[in-house]
Amino acid sequence: PLIDVGMALGYRTEPVDPANCVALLVEEGATRAALLVDAIQGQRQVVIKSLEANYRHVVGIAAATILGDGRVALILDVDAIVSRRTADNSLAA
């Protein structure tokens, strides 16, 4: 499936046009999906902090980190996003 990450996390209500975004292909066991994101900002080595231990459980978010400029970056829980979409699709069928 194509999964619009912005919609899956509730950041937008209209689906993104797949021609105007980046698709990240993920595979977990026998499950494959393409995550549609606005852009890839780059690659960084970061110290990951548990969001659940320091705040609370947030669906679709695995952890967080503080960037060099002080901004907080959320780290996606790809398995949860794909599992949720797969479950939604099986309920609709």
CSV table of C-alpha atoms in Angstrom, one decimal:
chain,number,residue,atom,x,y,z
A,1,PRO,CA,0.0,0.0,0.0
A,2,LEU,CA,0.9,3.7,-0.4
A,3,ILE,CA,0.7,5.3,3.1
A,4,ASP,CA,0.6,9.1,3.3
A,5,VAL,CA,2.5,9.6,6.6
A,6,GLY,CA,1.0,13.1,7.0
A,7,MET,CA,-2.5,11.8,6.9
A,8,ALA,CA,-1.6,8.7,9.0
A,9,LEU,CA,-0.4,11.0,11.8
A,10,GLY,CA,-3.3,13.5,11.4
A,11,TYR,CA,-1.2,16.4,10.0
A,12,ARG,CA,-3.3,16.8,6.9
A,13,THR,CA,-6.8,15.9,5.8
A,14,GLU,CA,-6.3,15.7,2.0
A,15,PRO,CA,-4.0,13.0,0.6
A,16,VAL,CA,-0.7,14.2,-1.0
A,17,ASP,CA,-0.2,13.8,-4.7
A,18,PRO,CA,2.2,10.9,-5.1
A,19,ALA,CA,3.9,12.7,-8.0
A,20,ASN,CA,4.9,15.6,-5.7
A,21,CYS,CA,6.4,13.6,-2.8
A,22,VAL,CA,9.1,11.1,-1.9
A,23,ALA,CA,8.2,7.4,-1.5
A,24,LEU,CA,10.2,5.4,1.1
A,25,LEU,CA,9.9,1.7,0.5
A,26,VAL,CA,9.8,-0.4,3.7
A,27,GLU,CA,9.6,-4.1,4.4
A,28,GLU,CA,8.9,-5.9,7.6
A,29,GLY,CA,8.7,-9.6,7.2
A,30,ALA,CA,6.2,-10.3,4.4
A,31,THR,CA,4.7,-6.8,4.6
A,32,ARG,CA,5.8,-4.2,2.1
A,33,ALA,CA,4.6,-0.6,1.9
A,34,ALA,CA,5.6,2.8,0.5
A,35,LEU,CA,5.6,5.7,2.9
A,36,LEU,CA,4.8,9.0,1.2
A,37,VAL,CA,6.7,11.9,2.8
A,38,ASP,CA,7.1,15.6,1.8
A,39,ALA,CA,10.9,15.4,1.7
A,40,ILE,CA,14.0,13.8,3.1
A,41,GLN,CA,15.9,16.3,5.2
A,42,GLY,CA,19.2,14.3,5.3
A,43,GLN,CA,20.9,11.8,7.5
A,44,ARG,CA,22.2,12.5,11.0
A,45,GLN,CA,23.6,10.5,13.9
A,46,VAL,CA,21.5,11.4,16.9
A,47,VAL,CA,20.9,10.4,20.5
A,48,ILE,CA,17.4,8.9,20.7
A,49,LYS,CA,15.2,9.6,23.7
A,50,SER,CA,12.1,7.5,24.5
A,51,LEU,CA,9.1,9.6,24.0
A,52,GLU,CA,6.9,7.2,26.1
A,53,ALA,CA,9.3,7.3,29.1
A,54,ASN,CA,9.7,11.0,29.0
A,55,TYR,CA,6.2,12.1,27.9
A,56,ARG,CA,3.5,9.5,27.0
A,57,HIS,CA,2.8,7.0,24.2
A,58,VAL,CA,2.1,8.7,20.9
A,59,VAL,CA,0.7,6.5,18.1
A,60,GLY,CA,3.1,6.4,15.1
A,61,ILE,CA,6.0,8.0,17.0
A,62,ALA,CA,8.8,5.8,18.4
A,63,ALA,CA,11.1,8.4,20.0
A,64,ALA,CA,12.5,11.9,19.7
A,65,THR,CA,15.8,13.7,19.5
A,66,ILE,CA,17.1,17.2,19.9
A,67,LEU,CA,18.8,18.6,16.8
A,68,GLY,CA,22.0,20.7,16.9
A,69,ASP,CA,19.9,23.9,16.5
A,70,GLY,CA,17.6,23.0,19.5
A,71,ARG,CA,14.6,21.8,17.5
A,72,VAL,CA,13.0,18.5,18.5
A,73,ALA,CA,12.7,15.9,15.8
A,74,LEU,CA,10.2,13.0,16.1
A,75,ILE,CA,11.3,9.5,15.0
A,76,LEU,CA,8.6,7.6,13.3
A,77,ASP,CA,7.4,4.1,14.4
A,78,VAL,CA,7.3,2.7,10.9
A,79,ASP,CA,6.0,-0.7,12.1
A,80,ALA,CA,3.0,0.9,13.9
A,81,ILE,CA,2.1,3.1,10.9
A,82,VAL,CA,2.2,0.2,8.5
A,83,SER,CA,0.4,-2.1,10.9
A,84,ARG,CA,-2.3,0.5,11.5
A,85,ARG,CA,-2.9,1.0,7.8
A,86,THR,CA,-2.9,-2.7,7.1
A,87,ALA,CA,-5.5,-3.2,9.9
A,88,ASP,CA,-7.6,-0.4,8.5
A,89,ASN,CA,-7.5,-1.9,5.0
A,90,SER,CA,-8.5,-5.4,6.3
A,91,LEU,CA,-11.5,-3.8,8.2
A,92,ALA,CA,-12.7,-2.0,5.1
A,93,ALA,CA,-12.6,-5.2,3.0
